[in-house]
Short mmCIF file of C-alpha atoms in Angstrom, two decimals:
data_model
loop_
_atom_site.label_atom_id
_atom_site.label_comp_id
_atom_site.label_asym_id
_atom_site.label_seq_id
_atom_site.Cartn_x
_atom_site.Cartn_y
_atom_site.Cartn_z
CA UNK X 1 -0.24 -0.05 0.12
CA UNK X 2 1.57 3.20 -1.16
CA UNK X 3 1.98 6.50 0.78
CA UNK X 4 3.01 9.34 0.80
CA UNK X 5 5.48 11.24 2.73
CA UNK X 6 4.98 13.53 6.10
CA UNK X 7 5.44 16.87 5.20
CA UNK X 8 8.40 19.13 6.97
CA UNK X 9 7.69 21.24 9.44
CA UNK X 10 9.77 24.18 10.99
CA UNK X 11 11.45 22.89 14.09
CA UNK X 12 10.62 26.41 15.35
CA UNK X 13 12.20 28.85 18.37
CA UNK X 14 11.18 26.46 21.13
CA UNK X 15 13.13 23.28 20.71
CA UNK X 16 15.83 23.45 22.97
CA UNK X 17 14.06 21.68 25.94
CA UNK X 18 13.14 19.63 23.71
CA UNK X 19 15.64 18.11 21.58
CA UNK X 20 18.85 19.37 23.20
CA UNK X 21 17.69 19.79 26.96
CA UNK X 22 21.02 19.72 28.82
CA UNK X 23 22.87 22.19 26.52
CA UNK X 24 20.16 24.62 27.86
CA UNK X 25 20.01 23.38 31.57
CA UNK X 26 16.33 21.90 31.04
CA UNK X 27 15.42 18.67 33.49
CA UNK X 28 15.48 16.36 30.29
CA UNK X 29 18.23 13.82 29.62
CA UNK X 30 19.71 14.70 26.11
CA UNK X 31 19.69 11.87 23.57
CA UNK X 32 22.58 13.86 22.05
CA UNK X 33 25.26 16.17 22.68
CA UNK X 34 27.71 18.30 21.26
CA UNK X 35 30.13 16.13 22.61
CA UNK X 36 31.25 13.25 20.62
CA UNK X 37 34.17 11.23 20.70
CA UNK X 38 33.99 10.26 24.33
CA UNK X 39 37.56 9.72 26.14
CA UNK X 40 37.51 5.82 25.26
CA UNK X 41 36.95 6.56 21.63
CA UNK X 42 40.12 6.07 19.25
CA UNK X 43 40.95 8.97 16.91
CA UNK X 44 42.36 12.38 16.85
CA UNK X 45 40.14 14.65 19.10
CA UNK X 46 39.00 18.05 16.98
CA UNK X 47 36.36 20.49 17.38
CA UNK X 48 34.23 21.82 14.81
CA UNK X 49 32.63 25.45 15.10
CA UNK X 50 30.91 28.21 12.92
CA UNK X 51 28.28 30.26 12.43
CA UNK X 52 24.75 30.00 11.00
CA UNK X 53 24.48 33.48 9.14
CA UNK X 54 21.46 34.50 7.34
CA UNK X 55 20.56 36.28 4.20
CA UNK X 56 21.67 39.82 5.48
CA UNK X 57 25.03 38.41 7.54
CA UNK X 58 23.42 38.40 10.57
CA UNK X 59 24.50 35.04 13.12
CA UNK X 60 21.29 32.57 13.57
CA UNK X 61 21.12 32.08 17.53
CA UNK X 62 17.77 29.43 17.27
CA UNK X 63 19.44 26.64 14.53
CA UNK X 64 20.22 23.36 15.67
CA UNK X 65 22.77 21.34 14.34
CA UNK X 66 23.60 17.77 13.72
CA UNK X 67 26.19 15.68 12.59
CA UNK X 68 26.38 12.11 11.92
CA UNK X 69 29.97 10.80 11.20
CA UNK X 70 32.15 7.95 10.21
CA UNK X 71 35.08 6.60 13.32
CA UNK X 72 39.01 6.97 12.72
CA UNK X 73 38.87 4.45 10.41
CA UNK X 74 35.69 5.53 8.57
CA UNK X 75 33.24 3.18 9.53
CA UNK X 76 29.09 4.10 10.39
CA UNK X 77 27.98 3.29 13.84
CA UNK X 78 25.08 1.44 11.75
CA UNK X 79 24.27 -2.10 10.71
CA UNK X 80 24.52 -1.09 6.78
CA UNK X 81 28.02 -1.01 7.50
CA UNK X 82 28.80 -4.36 7.06
CA UNK X 83 32.57 -3.56 8.61
CA UNK X 84 31.48 -2.75 11.92
CA UNK X 85 32.58 0.01 14.32
CA UNK X 86 33.91 1.27 17.01
CA UNK X 87 31.78 -0.03 19.68
CA UNK X 88 32.32 3.31 22.11
CA UNK X 89 31.55 5.83 18.79
CA UNK X 90 28.11 6.57 17.72
CA UNK X 91 29.24 9.52 15.36
CA UNK X 92 25.86 11.00 16.28
CA UNK X 93 25.67 15.08 17.00
CA UNK X 94 24.23 17.57 17.67
CA UNK X 95 23.88 21.23 19.01
CA UNK X 96 21.80 24.55 19.05
CA UNK X 97 23.23 28.00 18.74
CA UNK X 98 21.54 29.85 21.29
CA UNK X 99 23.91 28.73 24.15
CA UNK X 100 27.21 31.01 22.81
CA UNK X 101 27.05 35.03 23.22
CA UNK X 102 27.88 35.02 19.34
CA UNK X 103 25.45 32.66 18.29
CA UNK X 104 28.39 29.49 17.33
CA UNK X 105 28.02 25.85 17.49
CA UNK X 106 30.38 23.39 18.41
CA UNK X 107 31.27 19.42 18.17
CA UNK X 108 34.15 18.03 20.44
CA UNK X 109 34.65 15.06 18.29
CA UNK X 110 37.30 13.01 16.29
CA UNK X 111 38.67 13.51 12.73
CA UNK X 112 36.62 10.80 10.87
CA UNK X 113 38.25 8.40 8.32
CA UNK X 114 37.45 8.15 5.33
CA UNK X 115 34.36 5.70 3.93
CA UNK X 116 34.83 4.26 0.84
CA UNK X 117 33.19 4.48 -2.91
CA UNK X 118 36.12 7.53 -3.66
CA UNK X 119 35.19 9.96 -0.42
CA UNK X 120 37.45 12.29 1.04
CA UNK X 121 36.49 12.28 5.19
CA UNK X 122 33.51 13.98 5.73
CA UNK X 123 31.15 15.20 8.60
CA UNK X 124 27.70 14.71 7.39
CA UNK X 125 25.44 18.02 8.64
CA UNK X 126 21.95 18.50 9.24
CA UNK X 127 20.43 22.53 9.82
CA UNK X 128 17.38 23.53 11.54
CA UNK X 129 15.75 26.23 12.13
CA UNK X 130 13.03 28.67 12.52
CA UNK X 131 11.88 29.84 9.34
CA UNK X 132 13.13 26.60 7.81
CA UNK X 133 10.38 24.39 6.77
CA UNK X 134 12.24 21.23 5.45
CA UNK X 135 15.87 20.60 6.94
CA UNK X 136 18.37 20.99 5.18
CA UNK X 137 21.82 18.31 4.63
CA UNK X 138 25.21 19.85 3.82
CA UNK X 139 28.68 18.14 4.89
CA UNK X 140 32.04 19.33 6.14
CA UNK X 141 35.27 18.48 4.38
CA UNK X 142 38.85 19.15 5.92
CA UNK X 143 40.95 21.03 4.35
CA UNK X 144 44.58 18.81 4.52
CA UNK X 145 42.72 16.52 1.89
CA UNK X 146 43.04 18.71 -1.21
CA UNK X 147 44.07 15.65 -3.07
CA UNK X 148 41.15 13.53 -2.16
CA UNK X 149 38.71 16.35 -2.92
CA UNK X 150 40.00 16.34 -6.16
CA UNK X 151 38.50 12.87 -6.76
CA UNK X 152 35.72 12.78 -4.57
CA UNK X 153 32.28 12.16 -6.30
CA UNK X 154 30.19 14.69 -3.87
CA UNK X 155 32.73 17.53 -4.19
CA UNK X 156 32.71 17.15 -7.84
CA UNK X 157 29.35 17.48 -8.34
CA UNK X 158 29.30 20.78 -7.22
CA UNK X 159 30.27 23.69 -9.20
CA UNK X 160 33.76 24.29 -8.96
CA UNK X 161 32.82 27.92 -7.87
CA UNK X 162 30.85 26.75 -4.66
CA UNK X 163 32.92 23.85 -3.18
CA UNK X 164 35.03 26.11 -0.72
CA UNK X 165 31.80 26.73 1.16
CA UNK X 166 32.18 22.42 1.85
CA UNK X 167 35.44 22.86 3.57
CA UNK X 168 36.61 24.31 6.84
CA UNK X 169 39.08 26.64 8.05
CA UNK X 170 42.18 24.81 10.08
CA UNK X 171 42.82 27.27 13.29
CA UNK X 172 45.83 25.16 14.96
CA UNK X 173 46.21 27.94 17.62
CA UNK X 174 44.81 26.07 20.60
CA UNK X 175 46.13 22.67 22.30
CA UNK X 176 43.49 20.90 19.84
CA UNK X 177 42.66 21.41 16.13
CA UNK X 178 39.76 23.32 15.48
CA UNK X 179 38.10 23.77 12.04
CA UNK X 180 35.75 26.33 11.17
CA UNK X 181 33.20 25.83 8.93
CA UNK X 182 30.37 28.59 8.71
CA UNK X 183 26.87 27.74 7.21
CA UNK X 184 25.25 30.87 5.01
CA UNK X 185 21.69 30.92 3.73
CA UNK X 186 22.12 33.11 1.11
CA UNK X 187 24.27 35.25 -0.22
CA UNK X 188 27.74 34.88 -2.55
CA UNK X 189 29.01 32.51 0.26
CA UNK X 190 25.92 30.42 0.03
CA UNK X 191 26.67 27.09 1.50
CA UNK X 192 25.95 24.26 -0.74
CA UNK X 193 22.86 22.37 -0.01
CA UNK X 194 22.35 18.71 -1.27
CA UNK X 195 18.97 17.25 -2.38
CA UNK X 196 20.45 13.85 -0.76
CA UNK D 1 14.92 6.10 -12.06
CA UNK D 2 16.25 4.69 -8.75
CA UNK D 3 19.75 5.09 -9.81
CA UNK D 4 22.35 4.88 -6.50
CA UNK D 5 19.50 5.90 -4.46
CA UNK D 6 18.73 3.45 -1.25
CA UNK D 7 15.86 5.65 -0.30
CA UNK D 8 13.41 7.82 -2.39
CA UNK D 9 14.26 11.14 -2.57
CA UNK D 10 12.33 13.82 -0.88
CA UNK D 11 9.27 14.37 -2.22
CA UNK D 12 8.96 17.88 -2.85
CA UNK D 13 5.42 17.95 -3.50
CA UNK D 14 4.58 16.83 0.01
CA UNK D 15 7.60 19.04 1.70
CA UNK D 16 7.14 22.94 1.69
CA UNK D 17 9.58 24.67 -0.29
CA UNK D 18 12.23 26.88 1.97
CA UNK D 19 11.02 30.15 0.64
CA UNK D 20 7.33 30.56 1.29
CA UNK D 21 7.07 34.42 1.65
CA UNK D 22 3.90 34.67 3.96
CA UNK D 23 5.97 32.47 6.38
CA UNK D 24 8.40 35.98 6.77
CA UNK D 25 11.61 34.12 8.66
CA UNK D 26 11.71 32.05 5.73
CA UNK D 27 12.83 35.17 3.87
CA UNK D 28 16.41 35.89 4.72
CA UNK D 29 16.70 32.12 5.83
CA UNK D 30 16.29 29.66 2.74
CA UNK D 31 18.72 28.76 0.75
CA UNK D 32 18.21 30.20 -3.21
CA UNK D 33 19.98 28.62 -5.44
CA UNK D 34 19.08 24.58 -6.09
CA UNK D 35 20.00 21.70 -3.96
CA UNK D 36 22.76 19.91 -5.61
CA UNK D 37 21.73 16.03 -6.50
CA UNK D 38 23.92 13.48 -4.05
CA UNK D 39 24.53 10.22 -5.09
CA UNK D 40 23.25 8.48 -2.11
CA UNK D 41 26.18 6.15 0.06
CA UNK D 42 27.17 4.87 3.76
CA UNK D 43 27.09 8.62 4.65
CA UNK D 44 23.20 8.62 4.00
CA UNK D 45 21.97 5.05 4.23
CA UNK D 46 23.02 4.50 7.24
CA UNK D 47 22.12 6.77 10.55
CA UNK D 48 22.19 6.97 14.29
CA UNK D 49 20.13 4.17 16.04
CA UNK D 50 18.13 4.89 18.66
CA UNK D 51 15.76 2.40 20.39
CA UNK D 52 13.31 1.61 23.44
CA UNK D 53 16.75 1.98 25.57
CA UNK D 54 16.71 5.97 24.75
CA UNK D 55 13.87 6.35 26.18
CA UNK D 56 13.74 6.54 30.23
CA UNK D 57 10.43 5.07 32.32
CA UNK D 58 8.10 8.90 31.95
CA UNK D 59 9.37 10.16 28.85
CA UNK D 60 6.27 8.90 27.31
CA UNK D 61 3.73 10.13 29.65
CA UNK D 62 4.05 14.25 29.60
CA UNK D 63 1.45 14.32 32.08
CA UNK D 64 3.92 13.37 34.61
CA UNK D 65 7.45 13.47 33.59
CA UNK D 66 7.18 17.63 34.95
CA UNK D 67 5.23 17.05 37.93
CA UNK D 68 6.69 18.90 40.59
CA UNK D 69 3.12 18.06 43.63
CA UNK D 70 0.74 18.29 41.45
CA UNK D 71 -0.76 17.47 38.30
CA UNK D 72 -0.44 19.46 35.26
CA UNK D 73 -3.94 21.92 34.24
CA UNK D 74 -5.54 20.85 30.57
CA UNK D 75 -7.42 18.38 28.80
CA UNK D 76 -5.47 15.31 29.00
CA UNK D 77 -4.86 13.83 25.37
CA UNK D 78 -3.26 10.35 24.27
CA UNK D 79 -1.51 10.48 21.01
CA UNK D 80 -0.86 7.24 18.94
CA UNK D 81 0.14 6.09 15.90
CA UNK D 82 2.02 4.14 13.32
CA UNK D 83 5.56 5.26 11.42
CA UNK D 84 5.30 3.88 8.20
CA UNK D 85 7.59 3.53 4.82
CA UNK D 86 6.23 4.74 1.60
CA UNK D 87 5.14 1.21 0.92
CA UNK D 88 3.55 1.01 3.94
CA UNK D 89 6.10 -1.50 6.17
CA UNK D 90 6.08 0.25 9.88
CA UNK D 91 9.66 1.47 10.86
CA UNK D 92 10.58 -0.04 13.92
CA UNK D 93 12.91 1.55 16.96
CA UNK D 94 12.00 4.61 15.17
CA UNK D 95 13.23 7.21 17.80
CA UNK D 96 10.39 10.22 18.15
CA UNK D 97 10.61 13.29 19.98
CA UNK D 98 8.17 15.46 21.14
CA UNK D 99 7.62 18.95 22.53
CA UNK D 100 4.98 21.70 22.75
CA UNK D 101 3.06 24.34 24.45
CA UNK D 102 1.17 24.15 27.82
CA UNK D 103 -2.42 23.76 27.72
CA UNK D 104 -2.48 27.88 27.90
CA UNK D 105 -0.40 28.66 25.04
CA UNK D 106 3.10 28.99 26.97
CA UNK D 107 6.02 27.42 26.34
CA UNK D 108 8.65 26.76 29.24
CA UNK D 109 11.19 27.92 26.53
CA UNK D 110 13.11 30.74 28.51
CA UNK D 111 13.05 32.74 24.95
CA UNK D 112 9.18 32.62 25.11
CA UNK D 113 7.22 35.66 26.44
CA UNK D 114 3.95 35.36 25.78
CA UNK D 115 2.09 36.70 28.47
CA UNK D 116 0.48 33.18 29.75
CA UNK D 117 1.33 31.07 32.80
CA UNK D 118 4.08 28.46 32.98
CA UNK D 119 2.36 25.26 34.30
CA UNK D 120 4.50 24.53 37.23
CA UNK D 121 3.60 20.94 36.78
CA UNK D 122 4.08 20.25 33.22
CA UNK D 123 7.50 20.52 31.12
CA UNK D 124 5.87 19.84 27.87
CA UNK D 125 8.80 17.85 26.42
CA UNK D 126 9.73 13.80 26.48
CA UNK D 127 9.82 11.01 23.64
CA UNK D 128 9.49 7.23 22.80
CA UNK D 129 10.30 4.77 20.20
CA UNK D 130 8.07 3.17 17.46
CA UNK D 131 7.52 -0.92 18.46
CA UNK D 132 7.96 -3.59 16.04
CA UNK D 133 5.03 -3.09 14.16
CA UNK D 134 5.77 0.97 14.34
CA UNK D 135 3.69 1.59 16.97
CA UNK D 136 4.41 4.79 19.03
CA UNK D 137 2.55 6.36 21.57
CA UNK D 138 2.20 8.77 24.21
CA UNK D 139 0.09 10.92 26.69
CA UNK D 140 0.02 14.72 27.01
CA UNK D 141 -2.21 18.08 27.60
CA UNK D 142 -3.59 19.66 24.80
CA UNK D 143 -1.46 22.32 24.07
CA UNK D 144 -3.01 25.88 23.80
CA UNK D 145 -2.77 28.17 20.59
CA UNK D 146 -0.32 31.14 21.30
CA UNK D 147 0.02 34.49 19.24
CA UNK D 148 3.48 35.37 17.16
CA UNK D 149 4.84 37.93 15.81
CA UNK D 150 4.74 36.50 12.14
CA UNK D 151 1.79 39.60 11.11
CA UNK D 152 -0.95 41.08 12.87
CA UNK D 153 -3.42 39.23 15.18
CA UNK D 154 -1.27 36.07 14.16
CA UNK D 155 -1.79 32.70 15.92
CA UNK D 156 -0.66 29.64 15.80
CA UNK D 157 -2.69 26.37 15.56
CA UNK D 158 -2.60 24.08 18.55
CA UNK D 159 -0.12 21.57 17.41
CA UNK D 160 2.73 19.33 18.79
CA UNK D 161 6.45 19.38 17.50
CA UNK D 162 7.73 16.12 16.51
CA UNK D 163 11.18 15.13 15.48
CA UNK D 164 11.69 11.59 14.02
CA UNK D 165 14.97 9.53 12.94
CA UNK D 166 13.93 6.71 10.54
CA UNK D 167 16.81 3.86 9.38
CA UNK D 168 18.80 6.28 8.05
CA UNK D 169 20.32 10.20 7.64
CA UNK D 170 18.27 10.30 4.69
CA UNK D 171 15.25 9.87 6.55
CA UNK D 172 15.44 12.54 9.42
CA UNK D 173 11.87 14.62 9.56
CA UNK D 174 11.19 17.21 11.70
CA UNK D 175 7.57 18.25 11.44
CA UNK D 176 4.24 19.99 13.57
CA UNK D 177 0.99 17.61 14.16
CA UNK D 178 -2.20 19.92 14.40
CA UNK D 179 -6.03 19.08 15.61
CA UNK D 180 -9.25 18.69 13.65
CA UNK D 181 -11.04 21.38 13.08
CA UNK D 182 -9.21 23.81 14.39
CA UNK D 183 -9.86 27.41 12.56
CA UNK D 184 -6.39 28.76 13.24
CA UNK D 185 -4.93 26.05 10.22
CA UNK D 186 -6.24 27.94 7.46
CA UNK D 187 -4.74 31.06 8.63
CA UNK D 188 -1.51 29.74 9.47
CA UNK D 189 1.08 30.47 7.07
CA UNK D 190 3.55 27.56 8.73
CA UNK D 191 0.70 25.00 7.83
CA UNK D 192 -0.11 26.83 4.49
CA UNK D 193 3.02 26.25 3.33
CA UNK D 194 2.83 22.97 2.48
CA UNK D 195 1.47 21.77 -0.45
CA UNK D 196 -2.06 21.74 -0.47
CA UNK D 197 -2.84 17.97 -1.43
CA UNK D 198 -0.40 17.52 1.36
CA UNK D 199 -1.64 19.13 4.14
CA UNK D 200 -4.07 16.50 5.48
CA UNK D 201 -1.34 14.63 6.77
CA UNK D 202 -0.26 17.06 9.36
CA UNK D 203 -3.36 16.14 11.04
CA UNK D 204 -4.23 13.79 13.23
CA UNK D 205 -7.68 11.97 13.70
CA UNK D 206 -9.67 12.25 16.81
CA UNK D 207 -10.28 8.66 17.75
CA UNK D 208 -12.52 6.58 20.07
CA UNK D 209 -10.59 3.69 20.36
CA UNK D 210 -7.51 5.70 21.21
CA UNK D 211 -10.07 7.35 23.55
CA UNK D 212 -9.36 6.20 27.16
CA UNK D 213 -12.42 5.85 29.25
CA UNK D 214 -13.01 8.15 31.69
CA UNK D 215 -9.45 9.77 31.45
CA UNK D 216 -8.16 10.92 28.30
CA UNK D 217 -9.71 11.54 24.39
CA UNK D 218 -7.33 10.12 21.99
CA UNK D 219 -5.97 11.12 18.72
CA UNK D 220 -3.98 9.06 15.85
CA UNK D 221 -1.26 10.65 13.65
CA UNK D 222 0.73 7.99 11.39
CA UNK D 223 3.79 9.28 10.07
CA UNK D 224 4.99 8.26 6.66
CA UNK D 225 9.20 8.87 5.67
CA UNK D 226 10.89 8.12 3.14
CA UNK D 227 10.85 4.62 2.03
CA UNK D 228 13.34 2.44 0.23
CA UNK D 229 14.04 2.09 -3.73
CA UNK D 230 13.49 -1.46 -4.36
CA UNK D 231 16.53 -1.44 -6.84
CA UNK D 232 19.54 -2.60 -4.05
CA UNK D 233 22.23 0.62 -4.31
CA UNK D 234 25.84 -0.04 -6.11
CA UNK D 235 28.15 0.36 -3.88
#
């Protein structure tokens, strides 16, 4: 019996106590947090942070970002990945942009390995916010992998002049590597969003 | 035409477009360039795994999970339904997260400044997971309508927010459930941003079968996530 998809609706401005309660100090356990890689997870610790900008360049303080990534060996914690994965690494993180004075999001995670299919290491991203009726998919790639990017099938499908919107900027000034990844909803630097 | 797509595409005859000018916040927040088609790989056909173990004992009872010595005010309701794919197959172990306003139309969220009372016995957030037949069930208080700033005298219809994970990152869905017969539906730019033919899928059905005698009215809200293509993905 064929069914039609249930329509998407906006996450609205008040998602925090339901979806990111611990981050916003509400009294409910979070099913996902910005800290993705625990101490017992193998891999290089990295931090990913950024802002989400609207069409006037203002940072958005009521967006929610989710990431889904492979472990350091490029394996996903999911039955469809027959290689099995690092049991201590779920690969999923979630954060709201409403608890930082500059409306930044951040993830503490590990550097993902290459997952195969010729794809360069990347982090899968979903963006939700008030004013967004259907969520948007994008990806974060890492600037050290320029050679692998040249043959990445997803990056290759993106118009060359827009590819850099998917590549994070490295900041090595701190103790761990910080990758800056800003998301621009509109404008000349509009982030590439995918029809996944 | 299912080449290299393990999961069916998002059906843009069902989902709202990013830009819907009547919903003003979309104007500066909607992507302006076309989405870039993406060949599905392990990155999209896998996704976070949640299930019954992600749900605490009172997580599915919003009439009890926020009490501080009393009972929440308002009309108790039961919301039940199934999570299915486009072929009508149940989606088991799907995490369903819900959040909503209280019976007075006020969210507990610190940013909500609507001049309506908070309820010390109502939190408004919870979650449940589907069983092997895709069924989910939670108890709550019927949410109130509330004003918002989109336009003069704008009011959101009664609604409950839903967040769902299906079997993959591609099946992620955030939506809202509305109530049958609500006169605000025809005035709500968020509901109306949905393609006309798809709107009724956002409105729950009243159900006497789900209604618990002497306790709470019942509503049924089935949710359909993206299905699988029959052609296996080439890897």
